[in-house]
Amino acid sequence: MWSVAAEPAAVFGCRPAVSGGVCFLEERLVLHAAGAACAQFHTEQRWHKFIPGRENSRGVRALAVSRSRRYLAVSETAAEEPALTVYELTEGPPRRRRTLTAAELPAREAVSLAFSPDGRHLAAATGPPEVHLALWLWEKQRLLAAVHVEAAGSGVCQVSFSPQDNARLCITGNGFFKLFKYSKGTLKQVNLQKGEPQNYLCHAWLSEEEIICGTATGKLLLFETGELLWQTDVEYRKPPKKLEEGARTKDYARLYAFLACSCFDVPCEPTSEDNDSLQDSLPQISALASYSKGFACSSSPGVVLLFEKTDKKEVYKESQEIWLPQDLFTTVPKPSGRQDIICICFSPSEEAMVVSTTKNQLYMFTMPSTDFLKEESSYFEYLHFPLHSASITGLDICIRRPIVATCSLDKSVRVWNYKTNTLELYKEFWEEAYTVALHPTGLFCLVGFSDRLRFISLLYDNMHVFKDFPIRKCGECSFSNGGHLFAAVNGNVIQIYSCTTFENTNNLKGHNGKICAVKWSADDSKCFSCDTHGAVYGWNLSTGKRETECVLTSCVYNGIALYSKSKLIFAVGSDRTLKEISESSIQHEVPAFDVVYTAVAVSHSGDMVFVGTSLGTVRAMKYPLPLSREFDEYQAHAGAVTKISVTNDDLFLLTASEDGSIFFWKLYDKKEGVLKREKEFEYAKEVLILKSDIEEKNRAMLELQIRVKELQTENDYQLRLKDMSCYEKIKELEETFTQEIDSLKNKHQILQAEKDNQELQHQFQLSELMNKHAKEMQDLESDSNQKLLMENEKYQDLQVNSQRMQEEYEKQLHNLQESKSRAVEELTDYYEGKLNEKTLLLEEAEENMRQQLKAHEEIKKQIEEDEDQEIQEIKIKYERRLVEEKESNLQLKGEIGVMSKRLNSLQKELRERDSNIEEIKLEQQNLQGIIKSLEKDITTLNTQIEKRTNTIQEKEKDIYDLKMKNEELEKFKFVLDHKIEQFRKQIESRENDSKIMKEQIHETERELKQFHKENIQLKLNITRSQQKLKATNNEMHKERQKKQSMEAIIKRFKMDLHNCVGFIQDYKKLKAGIHELYIKYVQQLEMVEMEEVDTDLQYEYMRQREYLERNLAALKKKVVKDQEIHQAAYRRIMQENVSLIKEINDLRQELTVACSQVHDLKSALRLTKRKQAIQDMAPSSEMLSSPAVLRLNAQKENEKIIEMQMLEIQQLRDQIQEKEQSLKVLPLLHGHNLERSHKTHQH
């Protein structure tokens, strides 16, 4: 395909909600779900390896590793159908062994997997609501057994094998705890669930018989062979004071120093978290894992409890608490205990424990080697580094340092080193981060938050906010290549700022949609951007105007990339193409083949283009862009790729995704191995540090030096004191040891004397025992001689009896030989007759073959003559028309070819006949060989006849017993026939009941039609009442307007009166003013009368409103009563239906029992008849067939009756569902009728 390839060098991410998402492959090698598949991480050597999954994978759902750590099972979610794959973990890359699918199982993803102890079987469980347990012989891709498990609801489901038994399985979930055993092709449940069902979240095998289970209510239940042995309630654990208070004081101190030192502070107030919520919340056992001393469980967020086995009544006792660490470099004072631990695993030697949490984090804890080193509360440490727990929204690199900055919706900003694969800086903020940009020097960065844009200094151990810009929800920002300017998106405007003065030097306006990307040219004189309305603009920063534009309204652009040495723009968007834009026009388009491109990057050499897709894959293609599928596709992320970038030396490719994972890809040449650099990059090593930090560190160093000197003097003094005390103790020990030595010498002398006395006694006892033994030997010899004489006499008697028996058996053998010779003569006559018949058949077949050969030769001659004549005619005709009709000549040649094919086919048939004749001859030879083998069989049969004569006598006795049993079974058969007739009568009565139910259903349908008609009338009444309400509302509005106008007139009148009072001394002016008032307000009396009328109308309106509200309350009460009546009727119908179903099930059981008994009778009858046939030595198969046929017909009739009943039951269920729907409609219709009747009473 292409000489340049990419390989994952590091993977930073963890996929949550994966069953068995973390496990050990070796003592220091950890496997965890990351991106779309799995990743390996070595805890000592710190290297990463990525195991890609299947094509079109959407991520891992469950993992399982065999006990030998050789095989890995992966359950993946895919677009087409879920996949279950088994890999072999070799020294090189993992090899895919088998992919398991079965038509019997539903196409659902497996949520839990488990290998058997020997690694040959694989158990898989699908998730609720339909839980299926499947057992696979995975090497042969064969489904051994499958079982449907009823679940109470949604929740976690887990399956596991017994640690020592390959046939025992355990599955737990919401409302079920079941043990299964595989035998004879089926999974049989072993235990019976007692008590109330609980929501089992996890379980673990402690031994071959013991299983520990954890529930959602914080209970630990220990089962032994399926029965409850021990249980305990685990309390909710709060973080220890050292972790909770110490971490908070550190964070508050850091915030206080930050507030005091920086003049541009982050305006935020710490939100106090409720500690009472921790006390009120209930514990739940979210994870369990067993080890040699006991088990580990997580009962509260952020803590793991270790339990060890004891000999007391409490079978297991808590021994240690292990807490998650406080997140460092965070401005949010929150405890780390908010993370739920969902998976726990131990290393093979149980020296280390690794856990995964709901926030995509991985932690490790080294187990103490002895009990002396144990502490009551210990702490985890990060497996590698703190990881992103939400979608990554920004990624950027710089020139001077090998670092990459990322930001995420988890309110954090991280700085990674892609050379050493380490996390250099990490800090959490109060708001979500949408974009990040690194300064070319790598000492500063820009981060766009929801409230503002911040200019941050990257110190050696912290991030310092230096400047804030009032840009809300900045979705994109970028530094220029020289680092003197930066661009930030504010709405639809691109603002250009100076990095030295922080002044807004330019505003680029023209975009109508959301701006998705901003890129700088190599000389920083131009800027390019794209938006969601399909526009790609090129800006001249000196003039602030657009120079180039390319608009495609049908495409929503996701990102652009520039090739620095030429004026090329690569753009990707929603139209599933990669566009090459140059000089305001699209020069080239490459289709994406049913995938949306979400990000694009170009190498600095210009010969490589990398694209991220919506499926999480990364595609690498060469430039110039190909039209066909000439690219390499690499599986990476489980979500869409949000950002992609290539380093300046073209050695690394960096990708980030919506699933919170980051991939560092190493680019290499497939032929040469390592890409050649044009220039060697030298990275800067300097870092930033605040002056206040240096002063604090110097002070701390001085204090520590003074403290070291003080400690040295104290240690010297304490050492002298210890030497003195040790010298005194040594003297005391010497005195005690000398005393003990003297006492031991005295004891040794006493013991030596006792030893001498015991030796004398022992010699005396030995002599006595030897004398007794000699006497017993003499007695035994005399007894044995007498027994030998008796046995010789018995032997002589037995010899005489054996001679008599031998003579009798010789006579019997002579008789048997005579009978054998007769049987052999009969068999030879029989087979010679058969041989004669077959020779006659062979002669007839040879005659038929001769006749057929003659017929074929005649047909062949006729066909040849006809073909010669036709060919001559065709030549005469087509010699005249050669020039005019060349096409018809070709057709005739085709006909000639067909005829030649016919000739060839006839010749083939002749050859086949010849071969058939040869086969018949071979068959004849085979028959002769069979005759010889039959002669050998005759000799073997003679030997068998001798054996069977002995067995015939025994079987005659059995036949007599079976005849007696047959008579009893015939009596029982008569009783069963009588019961079957009774069942038929009962079925007829049930059919009558179903007819009555059908009539009732018809009546309810008629009532429904009437209710529909009444419903239409009620709707009409409702529309009328709504129109009346509208009219009353309009009148109210008019009245309010009138009231406001009257109030205004009164105010005016008061003002005019006040003015008239001023002319009280001048009567002429006073008269003129009063005259004007009369003219203005002459209609005042009419308005007063109208107001009186309005008060009467309001009183009448209020009275009618109260009456209507009372009627409404009464109607609601009636509706509630009607609903209760209908529910009671519905329950009664359901109870009747349940009773009918129970009776039908009982009838089915009785029918199955009857059928099994009839089958037993038939088998007994067949046995008796076969034995009679052996006794008579004659075939009797025809006599046996007739009664069996009769009984089979009866069985078919019973099956037809059951099918008819099932159809009628289904019809009744459909009718009941229709009735339920009608009952739901009835209360509404009844309520509408009541409202209509009340309205008619009012009118």
Tab-separated table of N, CA, C and O in Angstrom, residues 191-243:
chain	number	residue	atom	x	y	z
A	191	ASN	N	-28.749	-25.119	42.552
A	191	ASN	CA	-29.243	-24.554	43.811
A	191	ASN	C	-30.678	-24.081	43.663
A	191	ASN	O	-31.196	-23.905	42.552
A	192	LEU	N	-31.343	-23.881	44.800
A	192	LEU	CA	-32.673	-23.298	44.869
A	192	LEU	C	-32.564	-21.983	45.622
A	192	LEU	O	-32.095	-21.951	46.768
A	193	GLN	N	-33.005	-20.901	44.988
A	193	GLN	CA	-32.884	-19.587	45.601
A	193	GLN	C	-33.945	-19.414	46.683
A	193	GLN	O	-35.137	-19.535	46.423
A	194	LYS	N	-33.481	-19.142	47.906
A	194	LYS	CA	-34.387	-18.976	49.040
A	194	LYS	C	-34.393	-17.520	49.486
A	194	LYS	O	-33.437	-16.793	49.290
A	195	GLY	N	-35.517	-17.146	50.141
A	195	GLY	CA	-35.621	-15.783	50.652
A	195	GLY	C	-35.958	-14.782	49.554
A	195	GLY	O	-36.257	-15.126	48.411
A	196	GLU	N	-35.913	-13.515	49.934
A	196	GLU	CA	-36.230	-12.446	48.995
A	196	GLU	C	-35.097	-12.264	47.989
A	196	GLU	O	-33.920	-12.311	48.361
A	197	PRO	N	-35.426	-12.059	46.707
A	197	PRO	CA	-34.363	-11.822	45.713
A	197	PRO	C	-33.688	-10.474	45.945
A	197	PRO	O	-34.339	-9.490	46.276
A	198	GLN	N	-32.378	-10.439	45.761
A	198	GLN	CA	-31.600	-9.224	45.969
A	198	GLN	C	-30.845	-8.879	44.698
A	198	GLN	O	-30.686	-9.702	43.808
A	199	ASN	N	-30.403	-7.637	44.672
A	199	ASN	CA	-29.628	-7.154	43.518
A	199	ASN	C	-28.155	-7.466	43.773
A	199	ASN	O	-27.455	-6.735	44.453
A	200	TYR	N	-27.701	-8.609	43.220
A	200	TYR	CA	-26.306	-9.031	43.380
A	200	TYR	C	-25.455	-8.303	42.345
A	200	TYR	O	-25.662	-8.448	41.145
A	201	LEU	N	-24.505	-7.497	42.820
A	201	LEU	CA	-23.661	-6.714	41.919
A	201	LEU	C	-22.397	-7.468	41.503
A	201	LEU	O	-21.888	-7.249	40.405
A	202	CYS	N	-21.868	-8.358	42.366
A	202	CYS	CA	-20.631	-9.047	42.051
A	202	CYS	C	-20.527	-10.297	42.915
A	202	CYS	O	-21.261	-10.448	43.901
A	203	HIS	N	-19.619	-11.190	42.537
A	203	HIS	CA	-19.354	-12.391	43.314
A	203	HIS	C	-17.943	-12.891	43.005
A	203	HIS	O	-17.321	-12.465	42.033
A	204	ALA	N	-17.454	-13.805	43.867
A	204	ALA	CA	-16.123	-14.396	43.673
A	204	ALA	C	-16.094	-15.754	44.365
A	204	ALA	O	-16.703	-15.943	45.431
A	205	TRP	N	-15.393	-16.713	43.746
A	205	TRP	CA	-15.218	-18.051	44.320
A	205	TRP	C	-14.059	-18.010	45.307
A	205	TRP	O	-12.937	-17.619	44.958
A	206	LEU	N	-14.316	-18.440	46.547
A	206	LEU	CA	-13.261	-18.529	47.553
A	206	LEU	C	-12.644	-19.922	47.601
A	206	LEU	O	-11.491	-20.077	47.988
A	207	SER	N	-13.431	-20.939	47.272
A	207	SER	CA	-12.935	-22.313	47.204
A	207	SER	C	-13.827	-23.070	46.228
A	207	SER	O	-14.635	-22.470	45.514
A	208	GLU	N	-13.675	-24.389	46.217
A	208	GLU	CA	-14.475	-25.195	45.287
A	208	GLU	C	-15.960	-25.140	45.619
A	208	GLU	O	-16.797	-25.294	44.734
A	209	GLU	N	-16.320	-24.890	46.881
A	209	GLU	CA	-17.718	-24.890	47.301
A	209	GLU	C	-18.208	-23.515	47.762
A	209	GLU	O	-19.406	-23.268	47.780
A	210	GLU	N	-17.315	-22.596	48.153
A	210	GLU	CA	-17.709	-21.327	48.763
A	210	GLU	C	-17.690	-20.203	47.731
A	210	GLU	O	-16.741	-20.083	46.952
A	211	ILE	N	-18.764	-19.385	47.784
A	211	ILE	CA	-18.895	-18.215	46.906
A	211	ILE	C	-19.293	-17.030	47.775
A	211	ILE	O	-20.218	-17.128	48.585
A	212	ILE	N	-18.601	-15.928	47.635
A	212	ILE	CA	-18.949	-14.689	48.330
A	212	ILE	C	-19.628	-13.752	47.334
A	212	ILE	O	-19.179	-13.591	46.207
A	213	CYS	N	-20.772	-13.160	47.732
A	213	CYS	CA	-21.559	-12.278	46.866
A	213	CYS	C	-21.733	-10.926	47.546
A	213	CYS	O	-21.857	-10.845	48.772
A	214	GLY	N	-21.765	-9.866	46.735
A	214	GLY	CA	-22.013	-8.515	47.224
A	214	GLY	C	-23.277	-7.954	46.620
A	214	GLY	O	-23.558	-8.147	45.441
A	215	THR	N	-24.073	-7.234	47.445
A	215	THR	CA	-25.363	-6.709	47.010
A	215	THR	C	-25.321	-5.200	46.924
A	215	THR	O	-24.381	-4.543	47.380
A	216	ALA	N	-26.402	-4.641	46.367
A	216	ALA	CA	-26.520	-3.188	46.235
A	216	ALA	C	-26.853	-2.510	47.548
A	216	ALA	O	-26.828	-1.282	47.625
A	217	THR	N	-27.184	-3.282	48.583
A	217	THR	CA	-27.491	-2.715	49.900
A	217	THR	C	-26.333	-2.861	50.878
A	217	THR	O	-26.512	-2.658	52.084
A	218	GLY	N	-25.154	-3.246	50.413
A	218	GLY	CA	-23.986	-3.327	51.268
A	218	GLY	C	-23.863	-4.604	52.061
A	218	GLY	O	-23.209	-4.624	53.103
A	219	LYS	N	-24.462	-5.694	51.587
A	219	LYS	CA	-24.387	-6.971	52.293
A	219	LYS	C	-23.376	-7.888	51.615
A	219	LYS	O	-23.299	-7.935	50.391
A	220	LEU	N	-22.621	-8.630	52.452
A	220	LEU	CA	-21.747	-9.689	51.978
A	220	LEU	C	-22.362	-11.017	52.367
A	220	LEU	O	-22.627	-11.272	53.559
A	221	LEU	N	-22.640	-11.874	51.376
A	221	LEU	CA	-23.295	-13.154	51.606
A	221	LEU	C	-22.342	-14.271	51.189
A	221	LEU	O	-21.838	-14.270	50.058
A	222	LEU	N	-22.104	-15.235	52.098
A	222	LEU	CA	-21.229	-16.367	51.815
A	222	LEU	C	-22.099	-17.612	51.628
A	222	LEU	O	-22.862	-17.987	52.526
A	223	PHE	N	-22.004	-18.223	50.438
A	223	PHE	CA	-22.782	-19.415	50.118
A	223	PHE	C	-21.833	-20.616	50.040
A	223	PHE	O	-20.727	-20.517	49.498
A	224	GLU	N	-22.314	-21.741	50.565
A	224	GLU	CA	-21.584	-22.998	50.458
A	224	GLU	C	-22.508	-24.029	49.835
A	224	GLU	O	-23.569	-24.345	50.389
A	225	THR	N	-22.137	-24.521	48.656
A	225	THR	CA	-22.966	-25.440	47.844
A	225	THR	C	-24.370	-24.879	47.636
A	225	THR	O	-25.379	-25.583	47.727
A	226	GLY	N	-24.469	-23.565	47.409
A	226	GLY	CA	-25.742	-22.921	47.111
A	226	GLY	C	-26.551	-22.508	48.314
A	226	GLY	O	-27.599	-21.866	48.154
A	227	GLU	N	-26.147	-22.827	49.540
A	227	GLU	CA	-26.883	-22.474	50.743
A	227	GLU	C	-26.129	-21.404	51.515
A	227	GLU	O	-24.902	-21.415	51.587
A	228	LEU	N	-26.913	-20.480	52.125
A	228	LEU	CA	-26.326	-19.352	52.834
A	228	LEU	C	-25.629	-19.840	54.094
A	228	LEU	O	-26.230	-20.486	54.957
A	229	LEU	N	-24.332	-19.515	54.218
A	229	LEU	CA	-23.536	-19.938	55.363
A	229	LEU	C	-23.246	-18.786	56.321
A	229	LEU	O	-23.245	-18.972	57.539
A	230	TRP	N	-23.021	-17.587	55.793
A	230	TRP	CA	-22.626	-16.443	56.626
A	230	TRP	C	-22.955	-15.175	55.875
A	230	TRP	O	-22.891	-15.109	54.651
A	231	GLN	N	-23.364	-14.132	56.627
A	231	GLN	CA	-23.619	-12.836	56.007
A	231	GLN	C	-23.255	-11.728	56.994
A	231	GLN	O	-23.276	-11.928	58.215
A	232	THR	N	-22.934	-10.571	56.460
A	232	THR	CA	-22.603	-9.407	57.273
A	232	THR	C	-22.941	-8.146	56.502
A	232	THR	O	-22.960	-8.146	55.251
A	233	ASP	N	-23.239	-7.085	57.223
A	233	ASP	CA	-23.513	-5.772	56.641
A	233	ASP	C	-22.268	-4.906	56.768
A	233	ASP	O	-21.711	-4.757	57.865
A	234	VAL	N	-21.851	-4.335	55.662
A	234	VAL	CA	-20.662	-3.474	55.640
A	234	VAL	C	-21.122	-2.026	55.740
A	234	VAL	O	-21.993	-1.590	54.987
A	235	GLU	N	-20.559	-1.290	56.675
A	235	GLU	CA	-20.942	0.099	56.879
A	235	GLU	C	-20.333	0.996	55.799
A	235	GLU	O	-19.315	0.676	55.204
A	236	TYR	N	-21.023	2.150	55.616
A	236	TYR	CA	-20.491	3.156	54.683
A	236	TYR	C	-19.258	3.803	55.299
A	236	TYR	O	-19.268	4.205	56.463
A	237	ARG	N	-18.169	3.866	54.554
A	237	ARG	CA	-16.904	4.385	55.066
A	237	ARG	C	-16.687	5.808	54.575
A	237	ARG	O	-16.812	6.093	53.381
A	238	LYS	N	-16.358	6.677	55.525
A	238	LYS	CA	-15.965	8.038	55.180
A	238	LYS	C	-14.453	8.102	55.049
A	238	LYS	O	-13.737	7.334	55.707
A	239	PRO	N	-13.944	9.019	54.238
A	239	PRO	CA	-12.484	9.118	54.093
A	239	PRO	C	-11.829	9.429	55.423
A	239	PRO	O	-12.407	10.111	56.272
A	240	PRO	N	-10.615	8.924	55.668
A	240	PRO	CA	-9.920	9.239	56.925
A	240	PRO	C	-9.594	10.714	57.024
A	240	PRO	O	-9.495	11.423	56.018
A	241	LYS	N	-9.421	11.177	58.255
A	241	LYS	CA	-9.210	12.616	58.479
A	241	LYS	C	-7.936	13.100	57.810
A	241	LYS	O	-7.855	14.211	57.316
A	242	LYS	N	-6.914	12.258	57.787
A	242	LYS	CA	-5.658	12.666	57.140
A	242	LYS	C	-5.879	12.965	55.669
A	242	LYS	O	-5.357	13.913	55.122
A	243	LEU	N	-6.683	12.108	55.021
A	243	LEU	CA	-6.928	12.286	53.579
A	243	LEU	C	-7.882	13.421	53.324
A	243	LEU	O	-7.698	14.225	52.421
